[in-house]
């Protein structure tokens, strides 16, 4: 089942495929536990060569017009669209995402983000006049992009598209667990004739290649998506060279069902949201807050909806949940569930048993828990598995307090009348709130309050991450500069 595109012994530096000097890494298919492909990894020396290539390409790329860069982003999008089937298969194999979701979310949302930047660029305000000052927003330089394994193509695109749009050049380091989709981006970049060095790909261990990107004086911005633990470490390493660090970290988002909401719809949507990509979604609504008076209805609904989710082979069209990414991740998710049960939580659905008939693969049952303290570990920490915690509240003030009472603040949902839900959304210390299941918007900012991060991706906010601001003061003569 392996494809030739899943065996990679070169990395992409300065517009050429060059042999790197690291070890060959086996990419596991988490559904079969078999080797899906192999990647020869980069060493810090290879990554340094990529940074040099990006630096050499920097001035030329920065001097192109927004229209030129927009045309190339459109071309990149077209080249990736020619490779959609390969991308879908790759993401099913390396992440274990069910094929329908891989198509709509892993690939579809990545392309939507890329297209949004191609469209936004021609009208983007790179310059403005403030009294006698011309304010220039200029490319920050070389961007180091460090991405995780849960939505590898999307997360890469949420950095590469705005960075290229801004006029920056990029050195990308995908997660070792899921490097294969990033190679398809490099293939597409080569196919469209993106100037050499504008996009470079150096897969390799975070502790080596990631650290090099974070410390190297030739990198101007590190854009990092991943865990709080590693994000903190990246920021502290980057402080030596005072480079800019944009962090997109974890979450423990709340879905608040207000007393006037259509409870069954809200609960059902929340359960489904948590189960997307087997719970490995940073913005997942992993805490469901319901009024005490509605708790029984909420639990009955959550149990029924969890049971309807089909766990199985991600290549099957009817599968809702594939495996989690690795044996270690499965172990960690099961530990959270075991710990909660040991603390007296009630199991509403799921649990630590293997799903029926799935003896191979890192599968976890869609799990719903209740009867635990909002301060308990599983109600505070990011599980990154298909696990929902249901917490009752007595009034709206308590719901808001509970929603805000974690160290995270990435996303959230509110259900109820639009006006009341909007008023509650204002009170949440979080970067994004979906009211009544509103659609995803690829041009709206995404990022975290508190320990969920300090950056904003997507839309014009995503470009700002990669721009420096220069004030050119012009002498005032005859009234105007
Ligand atoms: P992770 O362990 O923090 O890894 C993220 C990236 O950092 C990987 O490419 C990793 O490389 C690299 N890395 C590891 N150690 C490093 C080091 N010492 N220096 C520099 N880079 C290093 O996170 P993960 O387990 O892959 O992903 C899950 C986490 O990402 C969750 O917490 C999730 O919430 C978060 N996430 C956040 C967002 C968001 O937009 N806010 C989106 C998706 C996911 P290797 O793994 O290859 O070693
Ligand atoms: Mg990791």
mmCIF file of N, CA and C in Angstrom, residues 36-130:
data_model
loop_
_atom_site.group_PDB
_atom_site.id
_atom_site.type_symbol
_atom_site.label_atom_id
_atom_site.label_comp_id
_atom_site.label_asym_id
_atom_site.label_seq_id
_atom_site.Cartn_x
_atom_site.Cartn_y
_atom_site.Cartn_z
ATOM 1 N N UNK A 36 4.452 3.133 6.818
ATOM 2 C CA UNK A 36 3.774 3.739 5.659
ATOM 3 C C UNK A 36 4.795 4.282 4.665
ATOM 4 N N UNK A 37 5.912 4.739 5.191
ATOM 5 C CA UNK A 37 6.921 5.327 4.323
ATOM 6 C C UNK A 37 8.184 5.596 5.107
ATOM 7 N N UNK A 38 9.203 6.078 4.407
ATOM 8 C CA UNK A 38 10.454 6.413 5.095
ATOM 9 C C UNK A 38 10.943 7.782 4.629
ATOM 10 N N UNK A 39 11.592 8.449 5.561
ATOM 11 C CA UNK A 39 12.130 9.789 5.282
ATOM 12 C C UNK A 39 13.556 9.855 5.816
ATOM 13 N N UNK A 40 14.464 10.230 4.960
ATOM 14 C CA UNK A 40 15.828 10.489 5.439
ATOM 15 C C UNK A 40 15.839 11.900 6.005
ATOM 16 N N UNK A 41 16.234 12.042 7.256
ATOM 17 C CA UNK A 41 16.054 13.320 7.945
ATOM 18 C C UNK A 41 17.269 14.233 7.808
ATOM 19 N N UNK A 42 17.002 15.501 8.079
ATOM 20 C CA UNK A 42 18.047 16.519 8.047
ATOM 21 C C UNK A 42 18.741 16.595 9.402
ATOM 22 N N UNK A 43 19.976 17.003 9.387
ATOM 23 C CA UNK A 43 20.728 17.301 10.608
ATOM 24 C C UNK A 43 20.710 18.821 10.811
ATOM 25 N N UNK A 44 21.180 19.299 11.959
ATOM 26 C CA UNK A 44 21.297 20.750 12.129
ATOM 27 C C UNK A 44 22.146 21.390 11.032
ATOM 28 N N UNK A 45 23.181 20.697 10.553
ATOM 29 C CA UNK A 45 24.002 21.283 9.477
ATOM 30 C C UNK A 45 23.178 21.428 8.195
ATOM 31 N N UNK A 46 22.335 20.444 7.899
ATOM 32 C CA UNK A 46 21.462 20.558 6.727
ATOM 33 C C UNK A 46 20.481 21.726 6.911
ATOM 34 N N UNK A 47 19.958 21.835 8.123
ATOM 35 C CA UNK A 47 19.015 22.933 8.387
ATOM 36 C C UNK A 47 19.711 24.282 8.244
ATOM 37 N N UNK A 48 20.973 24.357 8.664
ATOM 38 C CA UNK A 48 21.729 25.615 8.521
ATOM 39 C C UNK A 48 21.903 25.948 7.038
ATOM 40 N N UNK A 49 22.125 24.915 6.217
ATOM 41 C CA UNK A 49 22.229 25.154 4.767
ATOM 42 C C UNK A 49 20.905 25.684 4.220
ATOM 43 N N UNK A 50 19.806 25.166 4.747
ATOM 44 C CA UNK A 50 18.479 25.632 4.303
ATOM 45 C C UNK A 50 18.260 27.090 4.719
ATOM 46 N N UNK A 51 18.703 27.430 5.930
ATOM 47 C CA UNK A 51 18.567 28.825 6.391
ATOM 48 C C UNK A 51 19.393 29.751 5.489
ATOM 49 N N UNK A 52 20.605 29.306 5.128
ATOM 50 C CA UNK A 52 21.438 30.118 4.223
ATOM 51 C C UNK A 52 20.738 30.310 2.876
ATOM 52 N N UNK A 53 20.146 29.238 2.365
ATOM 53 C CA UNK A 53 19.445 29.328 1.072
ATOM 54 C C UNK A 53 18.266 30.294 1.176
ATOM 55 N N UNK A 54 17.538 30.209 2.299
ATOM 56 C CA UNK A 54 16.387 31.100 2.492
ATOM 57 C C UNK A 54 16.849 32.546 2.597
ATOM 58 N N UNK A 55 18.002 32.731 3.235
ATOM 59 C CA UNK A 55 18.534 34.083 3.406
ATOM 60 C C UNK A 55 18.967 34.665 2.049
ATOM 61 N N UNK A 56 19.606 33.824 1.230
ATOM 62 C CA UNK A 56 20.037 34.295 -0.095
ATOM 63 C C UNK A 56 18.838 34.668 -0.962
ATOM 64 N N UNK A 57 17.727 33.934 -0.781
ATOM 65 C CA UNK A 57 16.539 34.192 -1.610
ATOM 66 C C UNK A 57 15.728 35.378 -1.101
ATOM 67 N N UNK A 58 16.065 35.817 0.103
ATOM 68 C CA UNK A 58 15.186 36.744 0.818
ATOM 69 C C UNK A 58 14.996 38.092 0.114
ATOM 70 N N UNK A 59 16.097 38.727 -0.282
ATOM 71 C CA UNK A 59 15.966 40.079 -0.849
ATOM 72 C C UNK A 59 15.195 40.049 -2.170
ATOM 73 N N UNK A 60 15.480 39.055 -2.996
ATOM 74 C CA UNK A 60 14.789 38.953 -4.283
ATOM 75 C C UNK A 60 13.293 38.754 -4.105
ATOM 76 N N UNK A 61 12.939 37.855 -3.209
ATOM 77 C CA UNK A 61 11.516 37.554 -2.982
ATOM 78 C C UNK A 61 10.812 38.752 -2.350
ATOM 79 N N UNK A 62 11.511 39.423 -1.435
ATOM 80 C CA UNK A 62 10.919 40.577 -0.764
ATOM 81 C C UNK A 62 10.634 41.706 -1.754
ATOM 82 N N UNK A 63 11.402 41.754 -2.850
ATOM 83 C CA UNK A 63 11.226 42.859 -3.790
ATOM 84 C C UNK A 63 10.170 42.569 -4.860
ATOM 85 N N UNK A 64 9.569 41.373 -4.838
ATOM 86 C CA UNK A 64 8.500 41.090 -5.804
ATOM 87 C C UNK A 64 7.243 41.865 -5.421
ATOM 88 N N UNK A 65 6.355 42.031 -6.386
ATOM 89 C CA UNK A 65 5.112 42.756 -6.079
ATOM 90 C C UNK A 65 4.108 41.809 -5.423
ATOM 91 N N UNK A 66 3.186 42.376 -4.645
ATOM 92 C CA UNK A 66 2.123 41.534 -4.077
ATOM 93 C C UNK A 66 1.385 40.752 -5.162
ATOM 94 N N UNK A 67 1.157 41.364 -6.320
ATOM 95 C CA UNK A 67 0.454 40.658 -7.397
ATOM 96 C C UNK A 67 1.245 39.444 -7.867
ATOM 97 N N UNK A 68 2.564 39.598 -7.985
ATOM 98 C CA UNK A 68 3.419 38.482 -8.404
ATOM 99 C C UNK A 68 3.319 37.338 -7.390
ATOM 100 N N UNK A 69 3.377 37.691 -6.109
ATOM 101 C CA UNK A 69 3.305 36.644 -5.079
ATOM 102 C C UNK A 69 1.915 36.013 -5.055
ATOM 103 N N UNK A 70 0.905 36.833 -5.276
ATOM 104 C CA UNK A 70 -0.456 36.297 -5.353
ATOM 105 C C UNK A 70 -0.566 35.288 -6.488
ATOM 106 N N UNK A 71 0.004 35.626 -7.649
ATOM 107 C CA UNK A 71 -0.044 34.706 -8.794
ATOM 108 C C UNK A 71 0.637 33.381 -8.445
ATOM 109 N N UNK A 72 1.765 33.471 -7.733
ATOM 110 C CA UNK A 72 2.462 32.227 -7.378
ATOM 111 C C UNK A 72 1.684 31.416 -6.339
ATOM 112 N N UNK A 73 1.008 32.100 -5.427
ATOM 113 C CA UNK A 73 0.175 31.349 -4.461
ATOM 114 C C UNK A 73 -0.993 30.674 -5.180
ATOM 115 N N UNK A 74 -1.581 31.369 -6.151
ATOM 116 C CA UNK A 74 -2.630 30.722 -6.964
ATOM 117 C C UNK A 74 -2.056 29.496 -7.689
ATOM 118 N N UNK A 75 -0.842 29.644 -8.230
ATOM 119 C CA UNK A 75 -0.223 28.527 -8.952
ATOM 120 C C UNK A 75 0.072 27.367 -7.998
ATOM 121 N N UNK A 76 0.518 27.700 -6.787
ATOM 122 C CA UNK A 76 0.787 26.652 -5.796
ATOM 123 C C UNK A 76 -0.504 25.907 -5.461
ATOM 124 N N UNK A 77 -1.579 26.668 -5.323
ATOM 125 C CA UNK A 77 -2.873 26.059 -5.034
ATOM 126 C C UNK A 77 -3.285 25.109 -6.173
ATOM 127 N N UNK A 78 -3.109 25.577 -7.409
ATOM 128 C CA UNK A 78 -3.470 24.729 -8.561
ATOM 129 C C UNK A 78 -2.615 23.459 -8.581
ATOM 130 N N UNK A 79 -1.326 23.608 -8.274
ATOM 131 C CA UNK A 79 -0.433 22.441 -8.296
ATOM 132 C C UNK A 79 -0.793 21.455 -7.182
ATOM 133 N N UNK A 80 -1.242 21.975 -6.043
ATOM 134 C CA UNK A 80 -1.663 21.072 -4.956
ATOM 135 C C UNK A 80 -2.993 20.416 -5.310
ATOM 136 N N UNK A 81 -3.867 21.155 -5.991
ATOM 137 C CA UNK A 81 -5.144 20.565 -6.409
ATOM 138 C C UNK A 81 -4.929 19.405 -7.385
ATOM 139 N N UNK A 82 -3.875 19.514 -8.213
ATOM 140 C CA UNK A 82 -3.553 18.377 -9.092
ATOM 141 C C UNK A 82 -3.120 17.163 -8.282
ATOM 142 N N UNK A 83 -2.727 17.394 -7.050
ATOM 143 C CA UNK A 83 -2.206 16.312 -6.203
ATOM 144 C C UNK A 83 -3.165 15.972 -5.064
ATOM 145 N N UNK A 84 -4.431 16.334 -5.220
ATOM 146 C CA UNK A 84 -5.368 16.163 -4.106
ATOM 147 C C UNK A 84 -5.495 14.700 -3.684
ATOM 148 N N UNK A 85 -5.613 13.800 -4.643
ATOM 149 C CA UNK A 85 -5.807 12.392 -4.259
ATOM 150 C C UNK A 85 -4.597 11.877 -3.502
ATOM 151 N N UNK A 86 -3.412 12.246 -3.968
ATOM 152 C CA UNK A 86 -2.184 11.863 -3.258
ATOM 153 C C UNK A 86 -2.190 12.451 -1.839
ATOM 154 N N UNK A 87 -2.574 13.724 -1.732
ATOM 155 C CA UNK A 87 -2.584 14.362 -0.408
ATOM 156 C C UNK A 87 -3.568 13.672 0.536
ATOM 157 N N UNK A 88 -4.757 13.377 0.038
ATOM 158 C CA UNK A 88 -5.758 12.721 0.892
ATOM 159 C C UNK A 88 -5.220 11.366 1.357
ATOM 160 N N UNK A 89 -4.710 10.577 0.423
ATOM 161 C CA UNK A 89 -4.170 9.260 0.792
ATOM 162 C C UNK A 89 -3.020 9.396 1.785
ATOM 163 N N UNK A 90 -2.191 10.410 1.571
ATOM 164 C CA UNK A 90 -1.035 10.605 2.448
ATOM 165 C C UNK A 90 -1.487 10.930 3.869
ATOM 166 N N UNK A 91 -2.493 11.803 3.990
ATOM 167 C CA UNK A 91 -2.943 12.204 5.321
ATOM 168 C C UNK A 91 -3.706 11.084 6.017
ATOM 169 N N UNK A 92 -4.409 10.260 5.242
ATOM 170 C CA UNK A 92 -5.043 9.079 5.828
ATOM 171 C C UNK A 92 -3.952 8.150 6.374
ATOM 172 N N UNK A 93 -2.888 7.980 5.595
ATOM 173 C CA UNK A 93 -1.837 7.027 5.987
ATOM 174 C C UNK A 93 -0.985 7.547 7.142
ATOM 175 N N UNK A 94 -0.617 8.842 7.125
ATOM 176 C CA UNK A 94 0.329 9.291 8.158
ATOM 177 C C UNK A 94 -0.340 9.750 9.445
ATOM 178 N N UNK A 95 -1.572 10.285 9.345
ATOM 179 C CA UNK A 95 -2.258 10.754 10.559
ATOM 180 C C UNK A 95 -3.300 9.737 11.035
ATOM 181 N N UNK A 96 -3.891 8.984 10.082
ATOM 182 C CA UNK A 96 -4.982 8.087 10.442
ATOM 183 C C UNK A 96 -6.330 8.775 10.410
ATOM 184 N N UNK A 97 -6.387 9.945 9.781
ATOM 185 C CA UNK A 97 -7.643 10.684 9.666
ATOM 186 C C UNK A 97 -8.583 9.965 8.696
ATOM 187 N N UNK A 98 -9.862 9.787 9.061
ATOM 188 C CA UNK A 98 -10.813 9.161 8.128
ATOM 189 C C UNK A 98 -10.870 9.925 6.807
ATOM 190 N N UNK A 99 -11.024 9.179 5.732
ATOM 191 C CA UNK A 99 -10.825 9.728 4.387
ATOM 192 C C UNK A 99 -11.707 10.940 4.076
ATOM 193 N N UNK A 100 -12.957 10.902 4.540
ATOM 194 C CA UNK A 100 -13.851 12.044 4.259
ATOM 195 C C UNK A 100 -13.322 13.322 4.921
ATOM 196 N N UNK A 101 -12.897 13.152 6.173
ATOM 197 C CA UNK A 101 -12.382 14.293 6.933
ATOM 198 C C UNK A 101 -11.028 14.733 6.394
ATOM 199 N N UNK A 102 -10.230 13.769 5.962
ATOM 200 C CA UNK A 102 -8.934 14.116 5.379
ATOM 201 C C UNK A 102 -9.156 15.014 4.166
ATOM 202 N N UNK A 103 -10.179 14.680 3.377
ATOM 203 C CA UNK A 103 -10.461 15.465 2.171
ATOM 204 C C UNK A 103 -10.985 16.854 2.529
ATOM 205 N N UNK A 104 -11.963 16.906 3.452
ATOM 206 C CA UNK A 104 -12.616 18.190 3.728
ATOM 207 C C UNK A 104 -11.745 19.075 4.614
ATOM 208 N N UNK A 105 -11.122 18.467 5.596
ATOM 209 C CA UNK A 105 -10.483 19.266 6.626
ATOM 210 C C UNK A 105 -8.969 19.326 6.434
ATOM 211 N N UNK A 106 -8.320 18.172 6.444
ATOM 212 C CA UNK A 106 -6.855 18.183 6.312
ATOM 213 C C UNK A 106 -6.434 18.863 5.009
ATOM 214 N N UNK A 107 -7.081 18.480 3.906
ATOM 215 C CA UNK A 107 -6.680 19.034 2.607
ATOM 216 C C UNK A 107 -7.524 20.263 2.259
ATOM 217 N N UNK A 108 -8.840 20.154 2.398
ATOM 218 C CA UNK A 108 -9.735 21.241 1.981
ATOM 219 C C UNK A 108 -9.443 22.541 2.714
ATOM 220 N N UNK A 109 -9.265 22.459 4.027
ATOM 221 C CA UNK A 109 -9.024 23.688 4.784
ATOM 222 C C UNK A 109 -7.630 24.258 4.494
ATOM 223 N N UNK A 110 -6.662 23.372 4.237
ATOM 224 C CA UNK A 110 -5.315 23.855 3.880
ATOM 225 C C UNK A 110 -5.381 24.663 2.585
ATOM 226 N N UNK A 111 -6.111 24.135 1.605
ATOM 227 C CA UNK A 111 -6.225 24.838 0.322
ATOM 228 C C UNK A 111 -7.035 26.127 0.474
ATOM 229 N N UNK A 112 -8.050 26.087 1.337
ATOM 230 C CA UNK A 112 -8.851 27.302 1.560
ATOM 231 C C UNK A 112 -7.976 28.416 2.144
ATOM 232 N N UNK A 113 -7.078 28.062 3.042
ATOM 233 C CA UNK A 113 -6.181 29.064 3.635
ATOM 234 C C UNK A 113 -5.229 29.607 2.565
ATOM 235 N N UNK A 114 -4.669 28.705 1.779
ATOM 236 C CA UNK A 114 -3.760 29.146 0.710
ATOM 237 C C UNK A 114 -4.493 30.096 -0.251
ATOM 238 N N UNK A 115 -5.692 29.699 -0.676
ATOM 239 C CA UNK A 115 -6.462 30.550 -1.590
ATOM 240 C C UNK A 115 -6.791 31.900 -0.955
ATOM 241 N N UNK A 116 -7.085 31.879 0.349
ATOM 242 C CA UNK A 116 -7.466 33.143 1.000
ATOM 243 C C UNK A 116 -6.314 34.144 0.912
ATOM 244 N N UNK A 117 -5.074 33.657 1.016
ATOM 245 C CA UNK A 117 -3.931 34.578 0.915
ATOM 246 C C UNK A 117 -3.675 35.025 -0.517
ATOM 247 N N UNK A 118 -3.882 34.121 -1.471
ATOM 248 C CA UNK A 118 -3.726 34.524 -2.873
ATOM 249 C C UNK A 118 -4.711 35.649 -3.187
ATOM 250 N N UNK A 119 -5.915 35.556 -2.602
ATOM 251 C CA UNK A 119 -6.958 36.548 -2.893
ATOM 252 C C UNK A 119 -6.759 37.845 -2.098
ATOM 253 N N UNK A 120 -6.282 37.706 -0.870
ATOM 254 C CA UNK A 120 -6.140 38.879 0.002
ATOM 255 C C UNK A 120 -4.986 39.788 -0.432
ATOM 256 N N UNK A 121 -3.933 39.177 -1.005
ATOM 257 C CA UNK A 121 -2.672 39.899 -1.230
ATOM 258 C C UNK A 121 -2.760 41.169 -2.075
ATOM 259 N N UNK A 122 -3.401 41.125 -3.261
ATOM 260 C CA UNK A 122 -3.331 42.318 -4.110
ATOM 261 C C UNK A 122 -3.850 43.583 -3.418
ATOM 262 N N UNK A 123 -4.797 43.444 -2.504
ATOM 263 C CA UNK A 123 -5.369 44.635 -1.859
ATOM 264 C C UNK A 123 -4.793 44.885 -0.471
ATOM 265 N N UNK A 124 -3.821 44.067 -0.041
ATOM 266 C CA UNK A 124 -3.291 44.221 1.323
ATOM 267 C C UNK A 124 -2.529 45.543 1.450
ATOM 268 N N UNK A 125 -2.768 46.259 2.560
ATOM 269 C CA UNK A 125 -2.148 47.587 2.745
ATOM 270 C C UNK A 125 -0.738 47.439 3.311
ATOM 271 N N UNK A 126 0.262 47.369 2.425
ATOM 272 C CA UNK A 126 1.646 47.282 2.881
ATOM 273 C C UNK A 126 2.196 48.652 3.290
ATOM 274 N N UNK A 127 1.500 49.730 2.908
ATOM 275 C CA UNK A 127 1.980 51.070 3.268
ATOM 276 C C UNK A 127 0.809 51.929 3.699
ATOM 277 N N UNK A 128 1.080 52.826 4.636
ATOM 278 C CA UNK A 128 0.056 53.815 4.969
ATOM 279 C C UNK A 128 0.724 55.110 5.414
ATOM 280 N N UNK A 129 -0.036 56.189 5.323
ATOM 281 C CA UNK A 129 0.464 57.505 5.675
ATOM 282 C C UNK A 129 -0.077 57.871 7.049
ATOM 283 N N UNK A 130 0.787 58.267 7.988
ATOM 284 C CA UNK A 130 0.351 58.748 9.294
ATOM 285 C C UNK A 130 0.962 60.138 9.480
#
